[in-house]
Tab-separated table of C-alpha atoms and ligand atoms in Angstrom:
chain	number	residue	atom	x	y	z
A	1	MET	CA	0.000	0.000	0.000
A	2	THR	CA	1.434	3.416	-0.937
A	3	SER	CA	1.543	6.137	1.661
A	4	ILE	CA	-1.044	8.142	-0.304
A	5	SER	CA	-3.426	5.220	-0.109
A	6	ALA	CA	-2.801	4.759	3.638
A	7	ASN	CA	-3.090	8.506	4.248
A	8	LEU	CA	-6.362	8.713	2.355
A	9	GLN	CA	-7.792	5.883	4.417
A	10	ALA	CA	-6.677	7.623	7.600
A	11	VAL	CA	-8.300	10.914	6.525
A	12	ARG	CA	-11.523	9.128	5.598
A	13	SER	CA	-11.519	7.513	9.054
A	14	ARG	CA	-11.019	10.917	10.700
A	15	ILE	CA	-13.962	12.302	8.719
A	16	ALA	CA	-16.148	9.342	9.679
A	17	ALA	CA	-15.199	9.676	13.364
A	18	ALA	CA	-15.833	13.436	13.316
A	19	CYS	CA	-19.238	12.892	11.722
A	20	ALA	CA	-20.092	10.298	14.361
A	21	ALA	CA	-19.010	12.680	17.148
A	22	ALA	CA	-21.100	15.461	15.617
A	23	GLY	CA	-24.111	13.223	15.022
A	24	ARG	CA	-23.902	13.915	11.300
A	25	ASP	CA	-24.379	11.622	8.314
A	26	PRO	CA	-20.912	11.020	6.779
A	27	GLY	CA	-22.561	11.361	3.373
A	28	GLN	CA	-22.943	15.094	4.105
A	29	VAL	CA	-19.197	15.742	4.202
A	30	SER	CA	-17.058	15.407	1.111
A	31	LEU	CA	-13.298	15.293	0.903
A	32	LEU	CA	-11.451	17.621	-1.440
A	33	ALA	CA	-7.850	16.435	-1.902
A	34	VAL	CA	-5.631	19.512	-2.202
A	35	ALA	CA	-2.846	18.635	-4.637
A	36	LYS	CA	-1.035	21.963	-4.965
A	37	THR	CA	2.713	21.509	-5.539
A	38	TRP	CA	2.265	17.742	-6.015
A	39	PRO	CA	2.805	16.212	-9.461
A	40	ALA	CA	0.095	14.655	-11.601
A	41	GLU	CA	1.435	11.233	-10.638
A	42	ALA	CA	0.459	11.814	-6.986
A	43	VAL	CA	-3.058	12.771	-8.077
A	44	ARG	CA	-3.196	9.637	-10.213
A	45	GLN	CA	-2.335	7.539	-7.147
A	46	ALA	CA	-5.059	9.186	-5.077
A	47	ALA	CA	-7.530	8.703	-7.924
A	48	ALA	CA	-6.634	5.003	-8.012
A	49	CYS	CA	-7.820	4.888	-4.381
A	50	GLY	CA	-11.209	6.273	-5.360
A	51	GLN	CA	-10.639	9.996	-4.722
A	52	ARG	CA	-12.500	12.046	-7.385
A	53	ALA	CA	-12.335	15.720	-6.302
A	54	PHE	CA	-9.042	17.635	-6.286
A	55	GLY	CA	-8.222	21.190	-5.252
A	56	GLU	CA	-5.621	23.458	-6.849
A	57	ASN	CA	-4.371	26.910	-5.796
A	58	TYR	CA	-2.356	28.015	-8.809
A	59	VAL	CA	-3.942	28.522	-12.219
A	60	GLN	CA	-1.126	27.288	-14.448
A	61	GLU	CA	-0.338	24.298	-12.268
A	62	GLY	CA	-3.981	23.268	-11.963
A	63	VAL	CA	-4.735	23.626	-15.662
A	64	ALA	CA	-1.649	21.587	-16.594
A	65	LYS	CA	-2.524	18.812	-14.147
A	66	ALA	CA	-6.152	18.668	-15.258
A	67	ALA	CA	-4.982	18.343	-18.878
A	68	ALA	CA	-2.433	15.649	-18.013
A	69	LEU	CA	-5.120	13.642	-16.174
A	70	ALA	CA	-8.054	14.306	-18.519
A	71	ASP	CA	-8.426	10.537	-19.077
A	72	LEU	CA	-9.533	10.082	-15.437
A	73	GLY	CA	-12.618	12.327	-15.523
A	74	LEU	CA	-11.763	13.968	-12.190
A	75	GLU	CA	-13.545	16.966	-10.644
A	76	TRP	CA	-11.276	20.011	-10.289
A	77	HIS	CA	-11.826	22.748	-7.712
A	78	PHE	CA	-9.969	26.062	-7.792
A	79	ILE	CA	-9.354	27.199	-4.193
A	80	GLY	CA	-6.571	29.797	-4.383
A	81	PRO	CA	-6.492	33.567	-4.737
A	82	LEU	CA	-7.537	34.481	-8.278
A	83	GLN	CA	-6.471	37.538	-10.263
A	84	SER	CA	-9.150	38.818	-12.579
A	85	ASN	CA	-6.882	38.573	-15.631
A	86	LYS	CA	-6.559	34.810	-15.016
A	87	THR	CA	-10.231	33.855	-14.843
A	88	ARG	CA	-10.530	32.442	-18.380
A	89	PRO	CA	-8.504	29.219	-17.940
A	90	VAL	CA	-10.261	28.698	-14.605
A	91	ALA	CA	-13.711	29.085	-16.188
A	92	GLU	CA	-12.690	26.670	-18.942
A	93	THR	CA	-11.097	23.966	-16.773
A	94	PHE	CA	-12.600	23.797	-13.296
A	95	ALA	CA	-15.942	22.480	-12.022
A	96	TRP	CA	-15.859	24.615	-8.852
A	97	VAL	CA	-14.284	27.856	-7.633
A	98	HIS	CA	-14.199	28.313	-3.826
A	99	SER	CA	-12.417	31.663	-3.773
A	100	VAL	CA	-14.822	34.186	-5.298
A	101	ASP	CA	-14.470	37.295	-3.135
A	102	ARG	CA	-15.509	40.127	-5.432
A	103	LEU	CA	-18.158	40.685	-8.064
A	104	LYS	CA	-15.738	41.415	-10.886
A	105	LEU	CA	-14.293	37.897	-10.585
A	106	ALA	CA	-17.746	36.336	-10.638
A	107	GLU	CA	-18.835	38.370	-13.655
A	108	ARG	CA	-15.757	37.362	-15.609
A	109	LEU	CA	-16.097	33.681	-14.657
A	110	SER	CA	-19.736	33.685	-15.741
A	111	ALA	CA	-18.998	35.452	-19.041
A	112	GLN	CA	-16.083	33.123	-19.791
A	113	ARG	CA	-17.750	29.830	-18.839
A	114	PRO	CA	-17.898	27.799	-22.098
A	115	ALA	CA	-21.432	27.182	-23.362
A	116	GLY	CA	-21.029	23.399	-23.481
A	117	LEU	CA	-20.165	23.048	-19.790
A	118	PRO	CA	-22.519	22.929	-16.799
A	119	PRO	CA	-22.638	26.077	-14.660
A	120	LEU	CA	-19.511	26.734	-12.629
A	121	GLN	CA	-20.184	25.824	-8.967
A	122	VAL	CA	-19.119	28.707	-6.762
A	123	CYS	CA	-18.442	29.495	-3.116
A	124	VAL	CA	-18.007	33.035	-1.867
A	125	GLN	CA	-14.872	33.276	0.263
A	126	VAL	CA	-15.407	35.153	3.525
A	127	ASN	CA	-12.697	36.485	5.789
A	128	VAL	CA	-13.961	35.458	9.211
A	129	SER	CA	-12.445	36.830	12.403
A	130	GLY	CA	-8.877	35.951	13.196
A	131	GLU	CA	-7.728	35.588	9.608
A	132	ALA	CA	-4.427	37.080	8.550
A	133	SER	CA	-5.207	36.448	4.880
A	134	LYS	CA	-6.078	39.351	2.631
A	135	SER	CA	-8.419	37.163	0.599
A	136	GLY	CA	-12.137	36.945	1.196
A	137	CYS	CA	-14.885	39.519	1.463
A	138	THR	CA	-16.015	40.692	4.891
A	139	ALA	CA	-19.058	39.171	6.565
A	140	GLU	CA	-20.789	42.514	6.000
A	141	GLU	CA	-20.119	42.400	2.254
A	142	ALA	CA	-21.189	38.775	1.880
A	143	PRO	CA	-24.989	39.179	1.541
A	144	ALA	CA	-24.853	41.624	-1.383
A	145	LEU	CA	-22.061	39.701	-3.091
A	146	CYS	CA	-23.934	36.401	-2.708
A	147	ARG	CA	-27.117	37.858	-4.175
A	148	ALA	CA	-25.219	39.286	-7.152
A	149	VAL	CA	-23.352	36.023	-7.753
A	150	ALA	CA	-26.573	34.004	-7.515
A	151	ALA	CA	-28.038	36.126	-10.323
A	152	LEU	CA	-25.254	35.413	-12.825
A	153	PRO	CA	-26.304	33.021	-15.590
A	154	ASN	CA	-23.372	30.609	-15.841
A	155	LEU	CA	-22.546	30.292	-12.150
A	156	ARG	CA	-24.319	28.325	-9.472
A	157	LEU	CA	-23.788	29.739	-6.007
A	158	ARG	CA	-23.386	26.806	-3.623
A	159	GLY	CA	-22.129	28.330	-0.385
A	160	LEU	CA	-19.327	29.914	1.592
A	161	MET	CA	-15.645	29.188	2.081
A	162	ALA	CA	-13.196	30.348	4.762
A	163	ILE	CA	-9.585	29.734	5.795
A	164	PRO	CA	-9.395	30.671	9.496
A	165	GLU	CA	-5.925	30.928	10.976
A	166	PRO	CA	-4.958	27.708	12.741
A	167	ALA	CA	-6.140	28.003	16.349
A	168	GLN	CA	-4.343	26.458	19.315
A	169	GLU	CA	-7.513	25.487	21.125
A	170	SER	CA	-10.435	23.789	19.590
A	171	ALA	CA	-12.875	26.210	21.266
A	172	ARG	CA	-11.457	29.084	19.236
A	173	ALA	CA	-11.436	27.076	15.996
A	174	LEU	CA	-15.044	26.069	16.601
A	175	ARG	CA	-16.004	29.703	17.129
A	176	ARG	CA	-14.436	30.772	13.841
A	177	PHE	CA	-16.006	27.955	11.855
A	178	GLY	CA	-19.250	28.677	13.667
A	179	GLU	CA	-19.200	32.249	12.373
A	180	LEU	CA	-19.199	31.015	8.781
A	181	ARG	CA	-21.989	28.568	9.555
A	182	ALA	CA	-24.077	31.295	11.216
A	183	LEU	CA	-23.560	33.587	8.231
A	184	ARG	CA	-24.672	30.818	5.866
A	185	ASP	CA	-27.771	30.205	8.002
A	186	ARG	CA	-28.650	33.911	8.003
A	187	LEU	CA	-28.267	34.090	4.213
A	188	ASN	CA	-30.561	31.093	3.799
A	189	GLU	CA	-33.145	32.668	6.098
A	190	ALA	CA	-32.929	35.711	3.834
A	191	GLY	CA	-33.863	33.588	0.819
A	192	LEU	CA	-30.626	32.196	-0.590
A	193	GLN	CA	-30.174	28.434	-0.927
A	194	LEU	CA	-26.636	27.675	0.179
A	195	ASP	CA	-25.922	23.992	0.781
A	196	THR	CA	-22.136	24.178	1.045
A	197	LEU	CA	-19.672	25.173	3.771
A	198	SER	CA	-16.106	24.701	2.526
A	199	MET	CA	-13.975	24.797	5.678
A	200	GLY	CA	-11.462	22.680	7.537
A	201	MET	CA	-7.989	21.474	6.514
A	202	SER	CA	-5.505	18.802	7.650
A	203	ASP	CA	-5.117	20.166	11.172
A	204	ASP	CA	-8.653	21.218	11.983
A	205	LEU	CA	-11.099	19.150	9.954
A	206	GLU	CA	-12.707	17.694	13.103
A	207	ASP	CA	-13.635	21.136	14.432
A	208	ALA	CA	-14.887	22.184	10.996
A	209	ILE	CA	-17.107	19.103	10.734
A	210	MET	CA	-18.427	19.728	14.239
A	211	ALA	CA	-19.354	23.241	13.109
A	212	GLY	CA	-21.114	22.045	9.953
A	213	ALA	CA	-18.530	21.778	7.145
A	214	THR	CA	-19.791	20.002	4.023
A	215	ILE	CA	-16.450	20.072	2.153
A	216	VAL	CA	-13.112	19.688	3.928
A	217	ARG	CA	-10.011	20.650	1.929
A	218	VAL	CA	-7.116	18.397	2.889
A	219	GLY	CA	-3.589	18.484	1.443
A	220	THR	CA	-0.761	17.631	3.840
A	221	ALA	CA	-2.552	14.746	5.577
A	222	ILE	CA	-2.966	13.031	2.184
A	223	PHE	CA	0.113	13.946	0.161
A	224	GLY	CA	2.648	14.847	2.875
A	225	GLU	CA	4.526	18.065	3.609
A	226	ARG	CA	4.563	20.330	0.560
A	227	GLN	CA	7.717	21.230	-1.339
A	228	GLN	CA	8.300	24.964	-1.531
A	229	HIS	CA	6.282	26.431	-4.417
A	230	PHE	CA	8.492	28.251	-6.959
B	1	PLP	C1	-3.254	24.392	0.955
B	1	PLP	C2	-4.679	24.624	1.213
B	1	PLP	C3	-5.453	23.661	1.871
B	1	PLP	C4	-4.894	22.365	2.434
B	1	PLP	O1	-4.134	22.634	3.553
B	1	PLP	P1	-3.441	21.437	4.407
B	1	PLP	O2	-3.112	22.055	5.689
B	1	PLP	O3	-2.254	21.004	3.619
B	1	PLP	O4	-4.449	20.355	4.519
B	1	PLP	C5	-6.814	23.917	2.025
B	1	PLP	N1	-7.372	25.057	1.564
B	1	PLP	C6	-6.654	26.002	0.930
B	1	PLP	C7	-7.345	27.219	0.446
B	1	PLP	C8	-5.295	25.816	0.744
B	1	PLP	O5	-4.588	26.772	0.133
């Protein structure tokens, strides 16, 4: 058994245990394998173990890997910061984008989505409290941005994404994930239909699942410590 295969099994067990602890159906939480900096061959190994959804942070790297692995019919998710002059290859290649944090990006992705493809599945990235990252809209901006994104023809707004700073104690992590969940619930009460919370990574997926995550994005625990990028 390769280490990727063993690691994937271990992550699936963690997800199952976290769902059991949270009283949630494990079918409600899907695993996105984050393959940034890892070669296509590593993705191929994970795919051989039944993993279908893969996350990429860098446009060129993700597009190249998706092309190299086109024979596998995998589902590609773009999860990194996106410059508006790089939306076209993302709209043409990916099934999902988790990192929409401004309307201009969403408008370009919708306009550039090829006619033959299903709508691009989108999460609005929100900068919840305690995040050092510059990415993500504020919680205050989220309602208007979500409504505008939901109205675009070639996008389908699915939910919210966040990358809270790693927290030492689980109580703090739970609070941050809980903020995203509460925002999603408020938006749904206001008439949106958001079924997705993309939150939780290798170190904190249990807390994220406890707080309601429906997609956990896991890299290191599957592929190992990343090589330096560039
Ligand atoms: C790298 C990355 C991940 C995965 O992080 P790990 O700690 O390696 O599991 C998840 N989400 C985003 C947005 C990332 O950039």
